Short mmCIF file of C-alpha atoms and ligand atoms in Angstrom, two decimals:
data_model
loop_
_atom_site.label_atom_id
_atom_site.label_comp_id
_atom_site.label_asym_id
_atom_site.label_seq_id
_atom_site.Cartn_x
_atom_site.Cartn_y
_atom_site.Cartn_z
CA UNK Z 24 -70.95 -0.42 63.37
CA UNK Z 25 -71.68 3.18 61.76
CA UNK Z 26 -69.19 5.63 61.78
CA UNK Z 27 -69.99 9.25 62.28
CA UNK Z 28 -71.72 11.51 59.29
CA UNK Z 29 -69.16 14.36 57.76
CA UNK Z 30 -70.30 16.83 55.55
CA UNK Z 31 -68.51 18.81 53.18
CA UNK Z 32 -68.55 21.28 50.57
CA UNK Z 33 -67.22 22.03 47.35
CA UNK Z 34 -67.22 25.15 44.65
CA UNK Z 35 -68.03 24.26 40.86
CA UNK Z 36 -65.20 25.49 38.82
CA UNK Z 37 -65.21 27.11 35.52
CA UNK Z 38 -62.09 26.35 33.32
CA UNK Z 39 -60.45 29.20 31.29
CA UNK Z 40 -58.53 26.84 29.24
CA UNK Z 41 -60.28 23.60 29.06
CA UNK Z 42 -60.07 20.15 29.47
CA UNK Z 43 -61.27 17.97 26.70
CA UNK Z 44 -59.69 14.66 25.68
CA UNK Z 45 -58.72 12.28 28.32
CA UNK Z 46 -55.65 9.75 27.91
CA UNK Z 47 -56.63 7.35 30.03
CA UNK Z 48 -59.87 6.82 30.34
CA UNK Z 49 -59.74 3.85 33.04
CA UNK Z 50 -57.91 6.32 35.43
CA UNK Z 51 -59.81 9.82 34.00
CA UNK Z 52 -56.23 10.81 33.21
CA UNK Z 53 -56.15 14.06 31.27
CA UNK Z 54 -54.56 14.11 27.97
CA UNK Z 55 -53.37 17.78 28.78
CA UNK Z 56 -53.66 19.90 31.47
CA UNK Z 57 -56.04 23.04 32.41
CA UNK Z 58 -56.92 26.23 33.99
CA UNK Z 59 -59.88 27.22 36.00
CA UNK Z 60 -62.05 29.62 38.22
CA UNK Z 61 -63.56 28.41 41.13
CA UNK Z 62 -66.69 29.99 41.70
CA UNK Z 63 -68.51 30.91 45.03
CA UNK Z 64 -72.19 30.81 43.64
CA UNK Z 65 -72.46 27.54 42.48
CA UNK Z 66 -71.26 24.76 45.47
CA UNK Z 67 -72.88 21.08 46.91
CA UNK Z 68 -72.76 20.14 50.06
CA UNK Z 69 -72.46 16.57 50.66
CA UNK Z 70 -72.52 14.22 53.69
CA UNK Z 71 -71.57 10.34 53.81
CA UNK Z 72 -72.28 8.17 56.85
CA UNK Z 73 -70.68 4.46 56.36
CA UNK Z 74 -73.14 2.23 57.96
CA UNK Z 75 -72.77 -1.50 58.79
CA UNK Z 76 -76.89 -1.88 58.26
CA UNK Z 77 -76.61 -1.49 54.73
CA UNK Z 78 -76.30 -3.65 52.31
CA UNK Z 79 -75.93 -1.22 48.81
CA UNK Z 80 -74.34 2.08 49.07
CA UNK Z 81 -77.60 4.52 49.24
CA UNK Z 82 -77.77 8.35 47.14
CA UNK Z 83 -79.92 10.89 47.59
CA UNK Z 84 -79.50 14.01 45.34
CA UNK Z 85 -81.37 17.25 46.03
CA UNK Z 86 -83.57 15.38 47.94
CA UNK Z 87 -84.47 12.65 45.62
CA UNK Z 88 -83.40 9.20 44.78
CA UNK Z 89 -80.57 9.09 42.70
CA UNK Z 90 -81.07 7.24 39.44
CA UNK Z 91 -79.75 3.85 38.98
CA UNK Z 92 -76.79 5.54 36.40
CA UNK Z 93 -75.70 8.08 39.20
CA UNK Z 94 -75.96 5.76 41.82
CA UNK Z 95 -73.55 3.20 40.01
CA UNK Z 96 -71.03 6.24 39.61
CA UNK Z 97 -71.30 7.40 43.11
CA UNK Z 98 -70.80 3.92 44.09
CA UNK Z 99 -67.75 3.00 42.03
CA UNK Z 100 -65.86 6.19 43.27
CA UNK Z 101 -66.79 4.95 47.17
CA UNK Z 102 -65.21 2.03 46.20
CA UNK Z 103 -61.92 3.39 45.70
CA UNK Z 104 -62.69 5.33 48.86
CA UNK Z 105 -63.02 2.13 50.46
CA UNK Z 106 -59.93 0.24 48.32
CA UNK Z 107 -57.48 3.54 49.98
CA UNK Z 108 -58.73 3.63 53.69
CA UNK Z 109 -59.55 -0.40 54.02
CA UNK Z 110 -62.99 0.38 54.90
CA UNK Z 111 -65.48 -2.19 53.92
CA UNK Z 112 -68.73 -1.19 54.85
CA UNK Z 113 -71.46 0.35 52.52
CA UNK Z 114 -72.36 4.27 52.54
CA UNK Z 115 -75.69 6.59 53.13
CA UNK Z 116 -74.51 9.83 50.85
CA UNK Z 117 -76.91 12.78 50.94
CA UNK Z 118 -75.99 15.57 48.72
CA UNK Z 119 -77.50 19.43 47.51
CA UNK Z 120 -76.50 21.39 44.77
CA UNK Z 121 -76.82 25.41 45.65
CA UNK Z 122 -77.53 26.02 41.87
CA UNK Z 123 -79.33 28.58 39.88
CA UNK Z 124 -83.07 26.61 39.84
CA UNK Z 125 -83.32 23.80 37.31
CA UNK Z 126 -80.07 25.40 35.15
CA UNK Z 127 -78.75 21.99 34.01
CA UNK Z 128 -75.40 23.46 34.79
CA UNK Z 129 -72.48 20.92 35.33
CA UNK Z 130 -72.48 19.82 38.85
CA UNK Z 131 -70.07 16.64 38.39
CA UNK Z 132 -66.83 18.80 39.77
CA UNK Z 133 -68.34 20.43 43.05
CA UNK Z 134 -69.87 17.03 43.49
CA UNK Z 135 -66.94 14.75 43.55
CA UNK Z 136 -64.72 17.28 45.62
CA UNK Z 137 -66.75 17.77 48.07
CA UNK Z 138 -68.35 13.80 48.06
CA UNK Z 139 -63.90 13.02 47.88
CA UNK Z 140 -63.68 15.37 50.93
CA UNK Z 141 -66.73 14.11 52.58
CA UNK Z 142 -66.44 10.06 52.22
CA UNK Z 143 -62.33 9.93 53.27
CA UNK Z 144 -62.98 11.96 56.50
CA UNK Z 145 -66.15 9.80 57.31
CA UNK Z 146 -63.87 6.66 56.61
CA UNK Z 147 -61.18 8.32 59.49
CA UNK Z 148 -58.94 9.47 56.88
CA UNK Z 149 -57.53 13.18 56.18
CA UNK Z 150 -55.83 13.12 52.69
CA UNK Z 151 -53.41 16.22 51.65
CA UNK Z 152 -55.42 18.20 49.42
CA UNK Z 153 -52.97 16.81 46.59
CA UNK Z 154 -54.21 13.63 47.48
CA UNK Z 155 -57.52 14.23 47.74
CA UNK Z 156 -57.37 16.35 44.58
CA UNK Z 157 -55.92 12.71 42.61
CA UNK Z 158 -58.75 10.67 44.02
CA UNK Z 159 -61.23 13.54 43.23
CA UNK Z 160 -60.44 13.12 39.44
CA UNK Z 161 -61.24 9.77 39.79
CA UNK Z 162 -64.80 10.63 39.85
CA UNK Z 163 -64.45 13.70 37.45
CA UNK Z 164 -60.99 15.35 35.62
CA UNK Z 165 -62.84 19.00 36.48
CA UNK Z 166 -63.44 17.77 40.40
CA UNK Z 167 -59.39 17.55 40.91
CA UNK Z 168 -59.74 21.56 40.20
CA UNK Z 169 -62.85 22.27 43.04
CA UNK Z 170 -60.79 20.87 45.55
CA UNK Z 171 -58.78 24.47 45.82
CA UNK Z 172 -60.14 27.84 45.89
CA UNK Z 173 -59.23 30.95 43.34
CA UNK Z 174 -57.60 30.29 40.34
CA UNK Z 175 -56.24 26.87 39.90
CA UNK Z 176 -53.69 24.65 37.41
CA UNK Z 177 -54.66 20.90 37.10
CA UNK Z 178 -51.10 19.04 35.93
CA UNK Z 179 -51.59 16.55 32.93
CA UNK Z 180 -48.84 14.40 34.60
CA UNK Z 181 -47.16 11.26 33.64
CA UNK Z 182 -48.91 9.41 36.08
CA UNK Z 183 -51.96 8.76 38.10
CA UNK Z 184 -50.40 10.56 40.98
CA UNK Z 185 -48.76 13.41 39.06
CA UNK Z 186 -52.38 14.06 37.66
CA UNK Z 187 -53.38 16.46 40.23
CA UNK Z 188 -54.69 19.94 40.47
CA UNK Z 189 -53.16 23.19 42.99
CA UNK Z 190 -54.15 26.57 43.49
CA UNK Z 191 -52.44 29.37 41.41
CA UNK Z 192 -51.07 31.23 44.94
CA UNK Z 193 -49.21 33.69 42.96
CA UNK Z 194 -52.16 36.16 41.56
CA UNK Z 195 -52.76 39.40 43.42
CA UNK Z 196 -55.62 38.84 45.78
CA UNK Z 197 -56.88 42.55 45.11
CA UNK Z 198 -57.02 41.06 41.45
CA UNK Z 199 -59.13 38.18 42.73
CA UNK Z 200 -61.46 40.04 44.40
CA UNK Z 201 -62.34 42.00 41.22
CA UNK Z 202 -63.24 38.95 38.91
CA UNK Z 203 -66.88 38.30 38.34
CA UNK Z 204 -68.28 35.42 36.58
CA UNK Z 205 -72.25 35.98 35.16
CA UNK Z 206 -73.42 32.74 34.54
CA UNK Z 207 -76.07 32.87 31.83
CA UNK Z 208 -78.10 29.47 31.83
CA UNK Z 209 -79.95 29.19 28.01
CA UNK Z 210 -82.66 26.79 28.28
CA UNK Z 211 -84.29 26.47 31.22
CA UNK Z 212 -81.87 23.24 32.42
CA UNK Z 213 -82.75 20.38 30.04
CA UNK Z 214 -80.44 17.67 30.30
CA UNK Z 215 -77.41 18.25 28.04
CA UNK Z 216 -77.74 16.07 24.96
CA UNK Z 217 -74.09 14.73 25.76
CA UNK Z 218 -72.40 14.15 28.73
CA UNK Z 219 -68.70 15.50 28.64
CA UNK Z 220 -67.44 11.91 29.33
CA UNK Z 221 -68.55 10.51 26.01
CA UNK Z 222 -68.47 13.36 24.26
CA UNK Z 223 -64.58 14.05 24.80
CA UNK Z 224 -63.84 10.37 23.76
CA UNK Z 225 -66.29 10.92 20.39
CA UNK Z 226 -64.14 13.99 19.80
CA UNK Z 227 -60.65 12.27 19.98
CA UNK Z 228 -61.53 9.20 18.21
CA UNK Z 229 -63.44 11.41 15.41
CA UNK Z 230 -62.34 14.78 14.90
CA UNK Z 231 -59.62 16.00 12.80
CA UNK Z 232 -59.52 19.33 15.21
CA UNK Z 233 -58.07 16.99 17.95
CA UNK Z 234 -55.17 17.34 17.43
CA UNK Z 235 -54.69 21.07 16.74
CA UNK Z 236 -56.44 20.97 20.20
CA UNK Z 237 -54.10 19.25 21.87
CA UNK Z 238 -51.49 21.44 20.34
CA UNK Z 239 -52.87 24.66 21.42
CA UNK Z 240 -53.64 23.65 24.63
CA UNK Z 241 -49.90 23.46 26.54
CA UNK Z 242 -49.27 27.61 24.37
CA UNK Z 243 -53.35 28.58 25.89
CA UNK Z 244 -51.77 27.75 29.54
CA UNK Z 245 -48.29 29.32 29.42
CA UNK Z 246 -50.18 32.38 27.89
CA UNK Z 247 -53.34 31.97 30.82
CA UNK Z 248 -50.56 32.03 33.41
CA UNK Z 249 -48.69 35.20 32.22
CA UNK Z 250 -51.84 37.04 31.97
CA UNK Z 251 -52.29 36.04 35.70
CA UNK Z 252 -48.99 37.03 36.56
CA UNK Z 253 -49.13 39.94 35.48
CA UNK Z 254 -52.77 40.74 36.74
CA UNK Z 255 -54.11 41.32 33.04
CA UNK Z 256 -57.83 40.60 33.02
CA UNK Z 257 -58.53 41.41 29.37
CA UNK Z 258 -55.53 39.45 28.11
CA UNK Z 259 -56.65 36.28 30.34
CA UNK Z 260 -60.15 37.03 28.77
CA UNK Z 261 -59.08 37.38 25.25
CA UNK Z 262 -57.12 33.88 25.86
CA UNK Z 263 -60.21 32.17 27.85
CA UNK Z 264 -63.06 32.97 25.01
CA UNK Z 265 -60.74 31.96 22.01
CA UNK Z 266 -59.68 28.79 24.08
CA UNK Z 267 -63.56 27.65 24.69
CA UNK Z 268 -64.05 28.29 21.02
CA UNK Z 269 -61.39 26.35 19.90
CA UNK Z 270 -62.43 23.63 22.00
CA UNK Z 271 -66.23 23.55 20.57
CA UNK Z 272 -64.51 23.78 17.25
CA UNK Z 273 -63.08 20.54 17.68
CA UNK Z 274 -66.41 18.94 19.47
CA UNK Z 275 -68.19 20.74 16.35
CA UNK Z 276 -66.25 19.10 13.70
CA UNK Z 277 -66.37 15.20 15.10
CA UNK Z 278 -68.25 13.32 13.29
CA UNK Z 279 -71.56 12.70 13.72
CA UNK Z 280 -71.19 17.00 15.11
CA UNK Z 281 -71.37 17.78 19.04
CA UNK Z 282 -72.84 20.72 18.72
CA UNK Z 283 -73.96 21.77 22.69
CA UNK Z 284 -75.11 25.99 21.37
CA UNK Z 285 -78.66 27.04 20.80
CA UNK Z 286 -79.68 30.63 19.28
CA UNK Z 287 -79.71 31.88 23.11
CA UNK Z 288 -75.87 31.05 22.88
CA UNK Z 289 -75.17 32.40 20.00
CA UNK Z 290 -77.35 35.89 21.04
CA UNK Z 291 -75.19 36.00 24.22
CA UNK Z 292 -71.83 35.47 22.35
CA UNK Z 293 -72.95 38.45 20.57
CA UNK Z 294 -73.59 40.37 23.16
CA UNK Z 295 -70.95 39.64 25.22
CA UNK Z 296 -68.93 41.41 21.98
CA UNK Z 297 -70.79 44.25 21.59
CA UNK Z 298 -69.91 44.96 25.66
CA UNK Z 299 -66.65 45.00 24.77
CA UNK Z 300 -66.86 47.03 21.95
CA UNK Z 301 -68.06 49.43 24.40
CA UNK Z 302 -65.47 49.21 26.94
CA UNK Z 303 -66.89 46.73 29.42
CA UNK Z 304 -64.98 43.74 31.03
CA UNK Z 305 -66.47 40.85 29.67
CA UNK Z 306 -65.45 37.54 27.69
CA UNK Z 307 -67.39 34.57 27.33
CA UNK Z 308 -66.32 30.97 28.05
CA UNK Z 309 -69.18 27.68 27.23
CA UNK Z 310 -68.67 24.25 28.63
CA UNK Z 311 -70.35 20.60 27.68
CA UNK Z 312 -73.84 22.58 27.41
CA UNK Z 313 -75.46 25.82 26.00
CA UNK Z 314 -74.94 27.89 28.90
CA UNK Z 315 -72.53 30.78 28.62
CA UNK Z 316 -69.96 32.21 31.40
CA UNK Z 317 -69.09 35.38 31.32
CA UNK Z 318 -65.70 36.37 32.96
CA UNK Z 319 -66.04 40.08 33.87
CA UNK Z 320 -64.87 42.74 37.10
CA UNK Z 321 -66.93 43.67 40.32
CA UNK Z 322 -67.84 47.32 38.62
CA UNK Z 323 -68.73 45.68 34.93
CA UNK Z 324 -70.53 42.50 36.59
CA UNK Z 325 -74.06 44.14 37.23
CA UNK Z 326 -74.29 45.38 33.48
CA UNK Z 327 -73.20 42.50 31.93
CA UNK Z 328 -76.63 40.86 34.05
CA UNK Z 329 -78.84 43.57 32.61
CA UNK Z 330 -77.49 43.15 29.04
CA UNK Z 331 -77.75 39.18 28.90
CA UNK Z 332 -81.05 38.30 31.26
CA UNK Z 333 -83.58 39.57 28.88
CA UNK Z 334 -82.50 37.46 25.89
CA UNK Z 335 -84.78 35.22 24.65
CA UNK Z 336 -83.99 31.93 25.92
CA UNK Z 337 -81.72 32.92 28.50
CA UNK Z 338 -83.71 31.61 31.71
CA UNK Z 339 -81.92 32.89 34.45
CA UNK Z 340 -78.69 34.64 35.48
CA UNK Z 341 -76.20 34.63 38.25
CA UNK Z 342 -73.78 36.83 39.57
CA UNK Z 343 -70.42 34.79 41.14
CA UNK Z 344 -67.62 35.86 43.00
CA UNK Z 345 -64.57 33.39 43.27
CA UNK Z 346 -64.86 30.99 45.43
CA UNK Z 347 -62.55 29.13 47.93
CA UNK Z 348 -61.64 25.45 48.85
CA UNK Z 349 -63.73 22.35 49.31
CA UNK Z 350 -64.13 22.24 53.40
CA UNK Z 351 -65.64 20.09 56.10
CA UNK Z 352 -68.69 22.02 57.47
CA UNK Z 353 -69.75 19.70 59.88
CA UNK Z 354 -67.88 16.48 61.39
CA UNK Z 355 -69.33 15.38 64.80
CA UNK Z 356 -66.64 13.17 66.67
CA UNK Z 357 -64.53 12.13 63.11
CA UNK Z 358 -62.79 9.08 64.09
CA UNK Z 359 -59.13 10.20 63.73
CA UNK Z 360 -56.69 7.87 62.30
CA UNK Z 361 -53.02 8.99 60.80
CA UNK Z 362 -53.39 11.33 57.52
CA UNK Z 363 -52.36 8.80 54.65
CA UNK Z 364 -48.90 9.26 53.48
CA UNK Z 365 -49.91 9.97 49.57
O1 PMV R 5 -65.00 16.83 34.52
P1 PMV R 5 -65.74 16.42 33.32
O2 PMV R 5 -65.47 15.00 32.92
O3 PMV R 5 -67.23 16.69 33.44
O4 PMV R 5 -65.24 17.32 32.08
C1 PMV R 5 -65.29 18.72 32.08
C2 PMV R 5 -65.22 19.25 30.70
C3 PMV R 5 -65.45 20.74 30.54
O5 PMV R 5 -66.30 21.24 31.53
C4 PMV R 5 -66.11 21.00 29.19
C5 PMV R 5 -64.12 21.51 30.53
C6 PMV R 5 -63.44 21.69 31.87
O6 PMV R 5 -62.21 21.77 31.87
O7 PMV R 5 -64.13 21.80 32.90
#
């Protein structure tokens, strides 16, 4: 038996007040909760075909063989896929990342919302986005977030099930439509010398920033959600660099130091500051790597570009608009079964 192919796709999302320190690490629960961008630019498409013939679950990424470590990942989250919808059989997953060329950038959140998306539709299953936003974080905490479009609020919770992320509905779409992202890779892509997964646990069991962190964190999102409410791009700027620096400042200070910047990071910080010192839109936000986001408007975006793509060690830049929610693009005859009742 084989069951039809679905594809789907996801956004990557950018968060504006991160997440860094988990609570549960068995179930990827959060120790607090976040804020994020998605972003139309950056997305994966993925498609999953459970097949009877197999007899290991098979990965292909970007037209390659996965290696062994991202096979055993992919394979862990099918098996929840396969613990919720009682399928047994193994899976053929085939998935692309629309990235900027060799940037290295994160690609773990796009690719568990849309391979969350993909795998429970192939199975027969359509899970409510909150639903499919839990079992997304499963595979990542920052895939709960791509499952929604726009600006988006991923809940901490008390449990597995409260852990989920939903989209911020409130925010003035004419403001939405003005928010740029440049996305500044530094480096030319070389594999990031931590992965955010160990690198978050390193921090909590080692740094004494942790727990400022997780102080400032639950203040950073009441303050990110005014600013949204009221439609105030340079506050929610402000608020989104000095939250990404606060949470390098703890990765900075564990010990032995996770320190993800190079001098291209450092030159674009500064940059970003002297555009704002001459009126432009633009605030910079870094994740588990040395690339640097900048938030910025439709009329400021194309400047900021100019001003960052010629420094040294800046290898390539792209201009995103926000992006919307992880979708089924192509699902020939889906066997349809009831919608679980999560
Ligand atoms: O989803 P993960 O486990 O790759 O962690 C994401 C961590 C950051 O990108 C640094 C912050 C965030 O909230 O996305």
């Amino acid at each position: 038996m084989s069951l039809s192919p679905v594809t789907a796709r996801a956004c990557a999302n950018i968060a504006l007040v991160k997440y860094w320190g988990k609570r549960d690490a068995a179930l990827n629960l959060p120790a607090t909760g976040s804020l994020s961008l998605t972003l139309d630019a950056l997305s994966t498409e993925t498609t999953v075909a459970f097949d009877d013939s197999l007899t290991i679950d098979e990965l292909s990424l970007d037209g390659h063989p996965a290696r062994p470590d991202e096979l055993a990942r992919a394979s862990s989250f099918l098996d929840l896929v396969r613990s919720e919808t009682g399928i047994q059989i193994h899976a053929r997953v085939t998935s692309k990342n629309d990235f900027p060329t060799a940037s290295g950038l994160a690609s773990s959140a796009s690719g568990f919302a849309a391979l969350a998306l993909a795998a429970t539709r192939a199975a027969g299953f359509t899970l409510t986005p909150r639903a499919l936003s839990v079992l997304a974080r499963r595979g990542s905490g920052s895939a709960a977030r791509s499952i929604f479009g726009g600006f988006v609020r991923m809940h901490a919770g008390m449990s597995s099930e409260e852990a989920f992320a939903e989209p911020i509905t409130t925010v003035d779409p004419a403001f939405v439509a003005r928010v740029r992202m440049v996305v500044a890779v530094v480096g030319g892509g070389v594999p990031k010398t931590h992965g955010s997964r160990d690198a978050m646990e390193h921090t909590a069991a080692t740094s004494p920033m942790y727990r400022a962190w997780l102080d400032l964190v639950p203040r950073d999102l009441e303050l990110a959600e005014a600013a949204l409410a009221k439609g105030d791009l340079e506050a929610l700027g402000t608020l989104a660099e000095a939250n990404a620096l606060a949470m390098h400042a703890s990765a900075i200070a564990a010990r032995p130091s996770i320190l993800y910047w190079r001098p291209a990071t450092l030159a674009v910080l500064a940059e970003v500051r002297g555009l704002r010192a001459t009126g432009q839109a633009a605030w910079a936000t870094m994740d588990a790597g040395p690339h640097v986001k900048v938030l910025t408007t439709d009329e400021d975006a194309e400047l900021v570009s100019r001003a960052v793509v010629d420094i040294p060690g800046v290898t390539a830049v792209t201009v995103s608009g926000v992006g919307g929610p992880a979708a089924v693009v192509d699902a020939a005859a889906v066997v349809s079964l009831e919608p679980t009742a999560k």
